Coordinates of N, CA and C in Angstrom, one line a residue:
Chain A
D1 N 87.0 76.8 88.1 CA 87.7 78.1 88.7 C 86.8 78.6 89.8
T2 N 87.4 79.0 90.9 CA 86.7 79.2 91.9 C 86.9 80.6 92.5
G3 N 87.3 81.4 91.5 CA 87.6 83.0 91.8 C 86.2 83.6 91.7
V4 N 86.2 85.0 91.8 CA 85.1 85.9 91.8 C 84.7 86.1 90.3
S5 N 83.5 85.8 89.8 CA 83.2 86.0 88.4 C 82.0 87.0 88.5
Q6 N 82.1 87.9 87.2 CA 81.2 89.1 87.0 C 80.5 88.7 85.6
D7 N 79.3 89.2 85.5 CA 78.7 89.0 84.2 C 77.8 90.1 84.1
P8 N 77.7 90.9 82.8 CA 78.5 90.6 81.6 C 80.0 91.1 81.8
R9 N 80.9 90.9 81.0 CA 82.1 91.5 80.9 C 82.2 92.8 80.3
H10 N 81.4 93.2 79.3 CA 81.1 94.4 78.7 C 79.7 94.7 78.5
K11 N 79.2 95.9 78.6 CA 77.9 96.4 78.4 C 78.1 97.7 77.8
I12 N 77.3 97.8 76.6 CA 77.0 99.0 75.8 C 75.7 99.4 75.9
T13 N 75.4 100.7 76.5 CA 73.9 100.9 76.5 C 73.8 102.4 76.1
K14 N 72.5 102.8 75.9 CA 72.0 104.1 75.7 C 71.8 104.9 76.9
R15 N 72.1 106.0 76.7 CA 71.7 107.0 78.0 C 70.2 106.9 78.4
G16 N 69.9 106.6 79.5 CA 68.5 106.6 80.1 C 68.0 105.1 80.3
Q17 N 68.9 104.1 79.7 CA 68.5 102.8 80.0 C 69.0 102.5 81.3
N18 N 68.4 101.3 81.7 CA 68.7 100.6 83.0 C 69.6 99.6 82.7
V19 N 70.5 99.2 83.4 CA 71.5 98.0 83.2 C 71.6 97.4 84.7
T20 N 71.9 96.1 84.6 CA 72.2 95.2 85.8 C 73.2 94.3 85.5
F21 N 74.3 94.4 86.7 CA 75.4 93.6 86.8 C 75.2 92.5 87.8
R22 N 76.0 91.3 87.5 CA 75.9 90.4 88.6 C 77.4 90.1 88.9
C23 N 77.4 89.7 90.2 CA 78.8 89.2 90.7 C 78.5 88.0 91.7
D24 N 79.4 87.0 91.2 CA 79.4 85.7 92.1 C 80.8 85.7 92.8
P25 N 80.7 85.7 94.2 CA 81.9 85.9 95.0 C 82.6 84.3 95.1
I26 N 83.6 84.4 95.8 CA 84.1 83.1 96.1 C 83.3 82.6 97.3
S27 N 83.0 81.3 97.1 CA 81.7 80.6 97.9 C 81.8 80.8 99.2
E28 N 83.0 80.8 99.9 CA 83.0 80.8 101.5 C 83.1 82.1 101.9
H29 N 83.3 83.2 101.0 CA 83.4 84.7 101.5 C 82.2 85.1 101.9
N30 N 82.1 85.9 103.1 CA 80.8 86.4 103.7 C 80.7 87.8 103.3
R31 N 82.0 88.7 102.7 CA 81.9 90.0 102.5 C 82.1 90.0 100.9
L32 N 81.2 91.2 100.4 CA 81.1 91.4 99.1 C 81.3 92.9 99.0
Y33 N 82.1 93.3 97.9 CA 82.4 94.9 97.7 C 82.0 95.1 96.1
W34 N 81.5 96.4 95.9 CA 81.4 97.0 94.6 C 82.3 98.1 94.7
Y35 N 83.0 98.1 93.6 CA 84.0 99.2 93.4 C 83.8 99.8 91.8
R36 N 84.1 101.2 91.6 CA 84.0 101.7 90.3 C 85.5 102.2 89.8
Q37 N 86.0 101.9 88.8 CA 87.2 102.5 88.4 C 87.1 103.1 87.1
T38 N 87.6 104.3 87.1 CA 87.7 105.2 85.6 C 89.1 105.1 85.2
L39 N 89.2 105.6 84.1 CA 90.5 105.7 83.3 C 91.5 106.6 84.2
G40 N 92.7 106.0 84.4 CA 93.7 106.7 85.1 C 93.6 106.8 86.7
Q41 N 92.5 106.0 87.2 CA 92.3 106.1 88.7 C 92.3 104.7 89.2
G42 N 92.4 104.6 90.5 CA 92.2 103.3 91.2 C 90.8 103.1 91.5
P43 N 90.4 101.8 91.9 CA 89.2 101.5 92.3 C 88.7 102.5 93.5
E44 N 87.4 102.8 93.3 CA 86.6 103.6 94.3 C 85.5 102.9 94.8
F45 N 85.5 102.8 96.1 CA 84.4 102.0 96.9 C 83.1 102.6 96.6
L46 N 82.1 101.6 96.4 CA 80.8 102.1 96.2 C 79.9 101.5 97.4
T47 N 80.0 100.1 97.6 CA 79.2 99.8 98.6 C 79.6 98.3 99.1
Y48 N 79.2 97.7 100.2 CA 79.7 96.6 101.0 C 78.6 95.9 101.6
F49 N 78.7 94.6 101.5 CA 77.9 93.6 102.0 C 78.6 92.8 103.0
Q50 N 78.0 92.5 104.1 CA 78.3 91.3 105.0 C 77.2 90.4 105.0
N51 N 77.4 89.2 104.4 CA 76.4 88.2 104.0 C 75.3 89.0 103.2
E52 N 73.9 88.9 103.6 CA 72.9 89.7 102.8 C 72.8 91.2 103.2
A53 N 73.4 91.7 104.3 CA 73.1 93.0 104.9 C 74.1 93.9 104.0
Q54 N 73.5 95.0 103.6 CA 74.3 96.1 103.0 C 74.7 96.9 104.1
L55 N 76.0 96.9 104.6 CA 76.4 97.8 105.8 C 76.9 99.1 105.4
E56 N 77.3 99.4 104.3 CA 77.9 100.7 103.9 C 77.6 101.1 102.4
K57 N 77.4 102.4 102.2 CA 77.3 102.8 101.0 C 78.1 104.1 100.7
S58 N 78.8 104.4 99.6 CA 79.5 105.5 99.3 C 78.6 106.7 98.9
R59 N 79.0 108.0 99.3 CA 78.1 108.9 98.6 C 78.1 109.1 97.2
L60 N 79.1 108.2 96.6 CA 79.4 107.9 95.0 C 78.0 107.4 94.5
L61 N 77.4 106.5 95.4 CA 76.4 105.8 95.0 C 74.9 106.6 95.1
S62 N 74.5 107.1 94.0 CA 73.3 108.0 93.9 C 72.2 107.1 94.0
D63 N 70.9 107.8 94.2 CA 69.8 107.2 94.0 C 69.5 106.3 92.9
R64 N 70.2 106.6 91.9 CA 69.9 105.8 90.8 C 70.7 104.3 90.9
F65 N 71.5 104.3 91.7 CA 72.3 103.0 91.9 C 71.6 102.2 93.1
S66 N 71.5 100.9 92.9 CA 71.1 100.1 93.9 C 71.8 98.6 93.8
A67 N 72.2 98.2 94.9 CA 72.8 96.8 95.1 C 72.0 95.9 95.8
E68 N 72.0 94.7 95.6 CA 71.4 93.6 96.5 C 72.4 92.4 96.5
R69 N 72.1 91.7 97.7 CA 72.6 90.3 98.0 C 71.7 89.5 98.5
P70 N 70.7 89.2 98.0 CA 69.3 88.7 98.6 C 69.6 87.5 99.4
K71 N 70.6 86.5 99.0 CA 70.7 85.3 100.0 C 72.1 85.1 100.5
G72 N 72.7 86.4 100.4 CA 74.1 86.2 100.9 C 75.2 85.6 100.1
S73 N 74.7 85.3 98.7 CA 75.6 84.7 97.9 C 76.1 85.7 96.8
F74 N 75.4 85.5 95.6 CA 75.6 86.5 94.5 C 75.1 87.8 94.9
S75 N 75.5 89.0 94.1 CA 75.1 90.3 94.2 C 74.7 90.8 92.9
T76 N 73.9 91.6 92.8 CA 73.6 92.6 91.7 C 73.7 94.1 91.9
L77 N 74.1 94.7 90.9 CA 74.3 96.2 90.9 C 73.3 96.6 89.9
E78 N 72.6 97.4 89.9 CA 71.6 98.1 89.1 C 71.8 99.3 88.9
I79 N 72.0 100.0 87.8 CA 71.9 101.6 87.5 C 70.7 101.9 86.7
Q80 N 69.9 102.6 87.1 CA 68.8 103.2 86.4 C 69.1 104.6 85.6
R81 N 68.4 104.6 84.7 CA 68.4 105.9 83.9 C 70.0 106.4 83.7
T82 N 70.8 105.6 83.0 CA 72.2 105.6 83.0 C 72.5 106.9 82.2
E83 N 73.6 107.6 82.6 CA 74.2 108.7 82.1 C 75.7 108.6 81.7
Q84 N 76.2 109.4 80.8 CA 77.4 109.1 80.2 C 78.6 109.2 81.2
G85 N 78.4 109.8 82.4 CA 79.3 109.8 83.4 C 79.4 108.5 84.3
D86 N 78.5 107.5 83.8 CA 78.5 106.2 84.3 C 79.3 105.1 83.8
S87 N 79.8 105.5 82.8 CA 81.0 104.7 81.9 C 82.2 104.5 82.7
A88 N 82.3 103.3 83.0 CA 83.5 102.9 84.0 C 83.5 101.5 84.0
M89 N 84.6 100.8 84.6 CA 84.7 99.7 84.8 C 84.2 99.3 86.3
Y90 N 83.2 98.5 86.4 CA 82.6 98.0 87.8 C 83.4 96.7 88.2
L91 N 84.0 96.9 89.5 CA 84.5 95.7 89.9 C 83.9 95.1 91.2
C92 N 83.9 93.8 91.3 CA 83.4 93.2 92.5 C 84.5 92.5 93.3
A93 N 84.5 92.3 94.5 CA 85.5 92.0 95.3 C 84.8 91.2 96.4
S94 N 85.4 90.1 96.9 CA 85.0 89.4 98.1 C 86.0 89.0 99.0
S95 N 85.6 88.8 100.1 CA 86.8 88.6 101.3 C 86.1 87.8 102.4
S96 N 86.9 87.4 103.5 CA 86.5 86.7 104.6 C 87.6 87.2 105.6
G97 N 87.3 86.9 107.0 CA 88.1 87.3 107.9 C 87.8 88.7 108.5
L98 N 88.6 89.4 109.1 CA 88.3 90.6 109.9 C 88.4 91.7 109.0
A99 N 87.3 92.5 109.0 CA 86.9 93.7 108.2 C 87.9 94.7 108.2
G100 N 88.5 94.9 107.1 CA 89.6 96.0 107.0 C 91.0 95.4 107.2
G101 N 91.1 94.3 107.7 CA 92.5 93.7 107.7 C 92.4 92.4 106.9
E102 N 91.7 92.2 106.0 CA 91.6 91.0 105.0 C 92.1 91.4 103.8
T103 N 92.3 90.3 102.9 CA 92.6 90.5 101.5 C 91.3 90.4 100.6
Q104 N 91.1 91.3 99.9 CA 90.0 91.3 98.9 C 90.4 90.8 97.7
Y105 N 89.6 89.7 97.0 CA 89.9 89.2 95.7 C 88.9 89.8 94.7
F106 N 89.4 90.2 93.7 CA 88.6 90.9 92.6 C 88.1 89.9 91.4
G107 N 87.0 90.3 90.8 CA 86.7 89.7 89.7 C 87.3 90.4 88.6
P108 N 86.9 90.0 87.2 CA 87.6 90.6 86.1 C 86.8 91.9 85.7
G109 N 85.7 92.3 86.4 CA 85.0 93.7 86.0 C 84.1 93.6 84.9
T110 N 83.1 94.4 84.8 CA 82.2 94.7 83.9 C 82.5 96.1 83.4
R111 N 82.9 96.1 82.1 CA 83.2 97.5 81.6 C 81.8 98.1 81.0
L112 N 81.5 99.1 81.3 CA 80.1 99.8 81.1 C 80.5 101.1 80.0
L113 N 79.8 101.2 79.0 CA 79.8 102.3 78.2 C 78.4 102.7 77.7
V114 N 78.2 103.9 78.3 CA 76.9 104.6 78.1 C 77.1 105.8 77.0
L115 N 76.3 105.3 75.9 CA 76.4 106.3 74.5 C 75.4 107.5 74.6
Chain B
D1 N 88.8 114.0 98.1 CA 90.0 114.1 99.1 C 90.7 112.7 98.9
Q2 N 91.8 112.7 98.3 CA 92.5 111.4 98.0 C 93.3 110.9 99.2
Q3 N 93.1 109.8 99.9 CA 93.8 109.5 101.1 C 95.1 108.5 101.0
V4 N 95.1 108.0 99.7 CA 96.0 107.1 99.2 C 96.6 107.8 97.8
K5 N 97.7 108.1 97.8 CA 98.4 108.7 96.6 C 99.6 107.9 96.0
Q6 N 99.6 107.7 94.7 CA 100.7 107.2 94.0 C 101.2 108.4 93.0
N7 N 102.2 109.0 93.3 CA 102.6 110.3 92.5 C 103.2 109.9 91.3
S8 N 103.7 108.6 91.1 CA 104.4 108.2 89.7 C 103.4 107.5 88.9
P9 N 102.9 108.1 88.0 CA 101.9 107.4 87.1 C 102.6 106.2 86.3
S10 N 103.8 106.5 86.1 CA 104.6 105.4 85.3 C 106.1 105.3 85.8
L11 N 106.6 104.0 85.4 CA 108.0 103.8 85.8 C 108.5 102.6 84.6
S12 N 109.8 102.9 84.2 CA 110.2 102.0 83.3 C 111.6 101.6 83.9
V13 N 111.8 100.2 83.9 CA 113.2 99.6 84.5 C 113.7 98.5 83.4
Q14 N 114.8 98.2 83.6 CA 115.5 97.2 82.6 C 115.3 95.8 83.4
E15 N 114.9 94.9 82.6 CA 115.0 93.5 83.2 C 116.1 93.2 84.1
G16 N 115.9 92.6 85.2 CA 117.0 92.3 86.2 C 117.3 93.3 87.2
R17 N 116.8 94.6 86.9 CA 117.2 95.7 87.9 C 115.9 95.7 88.9
I18 N 116.0 96.5 89.9 CA 115.2 96.8 90.9 C 114.0 97.5 90.3
S19 N 112.7 97.4 90.7 CA 111.7 98.3 90.5 C 111.4 98.9 92.0
I20 N 111.2 100.1 92.1 CA 110.4 100.7 93.4 C 109.3 101.4 93.1
L21 N 108.3 101.0 93.6 CA 106.9 101.7 93.5 C 106.6 102.3 94.8
N22 N 106.3 103.7 94.8 CA 106.0 104.3 96.0 C 104.6 104.7 96.2
C23 N 104.1 104.7 97.5 CA 102.7 105.2 97.8 C 102.7 105.9 99.1
D24 N 101.9 107.0 99.2 CA 102.0 107.8 100.3 C 100.4 107.8 100.7
Y25 N 100.0 107.9 102.1 CA 98.9 108.0 102.7 C 98.7 109.2 103.8
T26 N 97.5 109.6 103.8 CA 97.2 110.8 104.8 C 96.7 110.3 106.1
N27 N 95.8 109.4 106.2 CA 95.1 109.0 107.2 C 95.8 108.1 108.2
S28 N 96.0 108.8 109.4 CA 96.9 108.0 110.4 C 96.2 106.7 111.0
M29 N 94.9 106.7 110.5 CA 94.2 105.6 111.2 C 94.5 104.1 110.4
F30 N 95.1 104.5 109.2 CA 95.2 103.2 108.3 C 96.1 102.3 109.0
D31 N 96.0 100.8 109.0 CA 96.9 100.2 109.7 C 97.0 98.7 108.9
Y32 N 96.5 98.7 107.7 CA 96.6 97.6 106.9 C 96.8 98.0 105.4
F33 N 97.7 97.4 104.9 CA 98.1 98.0 103.3 C 98.4 96.7 102.5
L34 N 98.0 97.0 101.3 CA 98.1 95.9 100.2 C 98.5 96.5 98.8
W35 N 99.3 95.6 98.2 CA 99.6 96.1 96.7 C 98.8 94.8 95.9
Y36 N 98.4 95.7 94.7 CA 97.6 94.6 93.8 C 98.3 95.1 92.3
K37 N 98.3 94.0 91.5 CA 98.7 94.2 90.2 C 97.7 93.9 89.3
K38 N 97.4 94.7 88.3 CA 96.4 94.7 87.2 C 97.0 94.7 85.8
Y39 N 96.5 93.7 85.0 CA 96.8 93.6 83.8 C 95.5 94.3 82.9
P40 N 95.7 94.7 81.8 CA 94.5 95.1 81.1 C 93.4 94.0 80.9
A41 N 92.2 94.5 81.0 CA 91.1 93.8 80.9 C 90.9 92.7 81.9
E42 N 91.6 92.8 82.9 CA 91.5 92.0 84.2 C 91.3 92.6 85.4
G43 N 90.8 92.0 86.4 CA 90.6 92.7 87.8 C 92.0 92.7 88.5
P44 N 92.0 93.7 89.5 CA 93.2 93.6 90.2 C 93.6 92.3 91.0
T45 N 94.8 91.9 90.9 CA 95.1 90.6 91.6 C 96.0 91.0 92.7
F46 N 95.8 90.3 94.0 CA 96.5 90.5 95.2 C 98.0 90.1 95.0
L47 N 99.0 91.0 95.6 CA 100.3 90.6 95.4 C 100.9 90.4 96.8
I48 N 100.9 91.5 97.6 CA 101.4 91.4 99.0 C 100.8 92.3 99.9
S49 N 100.7 92.1 101.2 CA 100.3 92.9 102.2 C 101.1 93.3 103.3
I50 N 100.9 94.2 104.1 CA 101.5 94.5 105.4 C 100.8 95.3 106.4
S51 N 101.0 94.5 107.7 CA 100.1 95.4 108.8 C 101.1 96.4 109.5
S52 N 100.4 97.4 110.1 CA 101.3 98.3 110.7 C 102.0 98.1 111.8
I53 N 101.9 96.7 112.4 CA 102.8 96.3 113.4 C 104.3 95.9 112.7
K54 N 104.4 95.8 111.5 CA 105.5 95.3 110.7 C 106.1 96.7 110.2
D55 N 107.3 96.7 109.7 CA 107.9 97.6 108.6 C 108.3 97.1 107.4
K56 N 108.2 95.7 107.4 CA 108.7 95.0 106.1 C 108.0 93.6 105.9
N57 N 107.7 93.3 104.8 CA 107.1 92.0 104.5 C 107.7 91.6 103.1
E58 N 108.1 90.4 103.2 CA 108.8 89.7 102.0 C 108.0 88.5 101.6
D59 N 108.0 88.5 100.0 CA 107.3 87.3 99.5 C 108.0 87.0 98.1
G60 N 109.0 86.2 98.2 CA 109.8 86.0 97.0 C 110.5 87.2 96.5
R61 N 110.3 87.7 95.2 CA 110.8 88.6 94.6 C 110.3 90.2 95.1
F62 N 109.1 89.9 95.8 CA 108.4 91.2 96.2 C 108.7 91.5 97.7
T63 N 109.0 92.8 97.9 CA 109.1 93.1 99.4 C 108.4 94.5 99.6
V64 N 107.6 94.6 100.7 CA 106.8 95.9 101.0 C 107.4 96.5 102.2
F65 N 107.8 97.7 102.1 CA 108.4 98.4 103.2 C 107.4 99.5 103.6
L66 N 107.3 99.7 105.1 CA 106.2 100.6 105.6 C 106.8 101.5 106.6
N67 N 107.0 102.8 106.3 CA 107.3 103.9 107.2 C 106.2 104.7 107.6
K68 N 105.8 104.3 108.9 CA 104.5 104.8 109.5 C 104.7 106.3 109.7
S69 N 105.9 106.7 110.4 CA 106.1 108.1 110.6 C 106.1 109.1 109.4
A70 N 106.4 108.6 108.2 CA 106.3 109.3 107.0 C 105.2 109.0 106.2
K71 N 104.3 108.0 106.7 CA 103.0 107.6 106.0 C 103.3 107.4 104.6
H72 N 104.4 106.5 104.5 CA 104.7 105.9 103.3 C 105.0 104.6 103.2
L73 N 104.7 103.8 102.1 CA 105.1 102.6 101.7 C 105.7 102.4 100.4
S74 N 106.3 101.2 100.1 CA 107.0 101.0 98.9 C 107.1 99.7 98.7
L75 N 106.8 99.4 97.4 CA 107.0 97.8 96.9 C 108.4 97.7 96.1
H76 N 109.2 96.9 96.5 CA 110.3 96.6 95.8 C 110.3 95.4 95.0
I77 N 110.6 95.2 93.8 CA 110.7 94.1 93.0 C 112.0 93.7 92.4
V78 N 112.6 92.5 93.0 CA 114.0 92.4 92.6 C 114.1 90.9 92.4
P79 N 114.7 90.4 91.1 CA 115.1 91.1 90.0 C 113.6 91.5 89.2
S80 N 113.5 92.5 88.6 CA 112.3 92.8 87.8 C 112.3 91.9 86.5
Q81 N 111.2 91.4 86.2 CA 111.0 90.7 84.8 C 110.0 91.1 83.8
P82 N 110.0 90.9 82.7 CA 109.1 91.6 81.6 C 107.6 91.3 82.0
G83 N 107.4 90.1 82.7 CA 106.0 89.8 83.2 C 105.5 90.5 84.3
D84 N 106.4 91.4 84.9 CA 106.0 92.3 85.9 C 105.5 93.5 85.2
S85 N 105.3 93.7 84.1 CA 104.9 94.8 83.5 C 103.2 94.8 83.7
A86 N 102.9 95.9 84.2 CA 101.3 96.0 84.8 C 101.3 97.4 85.4
V87 N 99.9 97.6 85.9 CA 99.7 98.7 86.7 C 99.6 98.2 88.1
Y88 N 100.4 98.8 89.1 CA 100.4 98.5 90.5 C 99.6 99.5 91.3
F89 N 98.7 99.0 92.0 CA 97.8 99.8 93.0 C 98.1 99.5 94.4
C90 N 98.4 100.6 95.1 CA 98.5 100.2 96.7 C 97.2 100.6 97.3
A91 N 96.7 100.1 98.4 CA 95.4 100.3 98.8 C 95.7 100.1 100.4
A92 N 94.9 100.8 101.1 CA 94.9 101.0 102.5 C 93.6 100.8 103.2
S93 N 93.6 100.4 104.5 CA 92.4 100.2 105.3 C 92.7 100.2 106.8
A94 N 91.7 100.1 107.6 CA 91.8 99.9 109.1 C 90.9 98.9 109.4
Y95 N 91.5 98.3 110.6 CA 90.7 97.1 111.1 C 89.2 97.5 111.5
S96 N 88.9 98.8 111.6 CA 87.5 99.3 111.9 C 87.0 99.7 110.6
F97 N 87.5 99.7 109.6 CA 86.8 100.2 108.3 C 86.1 99.0 107.5
N98 N 85.2 99.4 106.8 CA 84.5 98.5 106.0 C 84.9 98.8 104.2
K99 N 86.1 99.4 104.1 CA 86.3 99.7 102.8 C 88.0 99.8 102.8
F100 N 88.3 99.7 101.4 CA 89.7 99.8 101.1 C 89.8 101.3 100.3
Y101 N 90.9 102.0 100.4 CA 91.1 103.2 99.6 C 92.4 102.7 98.7
F102 N 92.1 103.1 97.5 CA 93.3 102.8 96.6 C 93.8 104.0 96.1
G103 N 95.2 103.9 95.7 CA 95.8 104.9 95.0 C 95.3 104.9 93.5
S104 N 96.1 105.8 92.7 CA 95.6 105.8 91.2 C 96.5 105.0 90.3
G105 N 97.4 104.4 91.0 CA 98.2 103.3 90.2 C 99.5 103.9 89.5
T106 N 100.5 103.0 89.4 CA 101.7 103.2 88.6 C 102.0 102.1 87.7
K107 N 102.1 102.6 86.5 CA 102.1 101.6 85.4 C 103.5 101.3 85.2
L108 N 103.9 100.0 85.4 CA 105.5 99.5 85.4 C 105.6 98.9 83.9
N109 N 106.7 99.3 83.5 CA 107.2 98.6 82.2 C 108.5 98.3 82.5
V110 N 108.7 96.9 82.3 CA 110.1 96.3 82.4 C 110.6 95.8 81.0
K111 N 111.7 96.4 80.6 CA 112.1 96.5 79.3 C 113.1 95.1 79.3
P112 N 112.9 94.3 78.2 CA 113.8 93.1 78.1 C 115.3 93.7 77.7

């Protein structure tokens, strides 16, 4: 399967713990996005990488959130000191072509539950 | 401030009939629009897109219409099939943007 993969698919943690999610994009895609989706809402943009450079971050991404894409391939999203409000589906997407005019392909998501 | 809105949270249609899903946007800079379909426990799957230089794009049973003056787009599914039952999201961007804005989704139920 050559689609976008995410790991883990589910994560349950206690408030105050740190969690890290991984995304492996489609191999030839140079752009990678993280989104967050809560119940009844569409995906909300968190951050964007072009190759290894993080070019944009949403104001939704507080100081407790950090994302990396060290070699321009896979990416990690870490949440420190988790809060109950962080409970959501975290989606990763990748694309190639002109930014803003391309098709983003999504992974299956990581569902986070903070107790 | 939600720049892309899907005002119908749900829609129910009979198998074989037409499904029409609507989406409105507020940002006049948007010039690229997509529809995604999402099944439970899966990520969104790309369905169809349209650029602002067109007012219609067709792919099999799926047609997207864009009305730029009204800042409105719609997705038509003809004929609807039970396997089309899913949540549909519209998304918008611009060639100068680094992100997509999504609506809140419409849950389509196609009854056999």
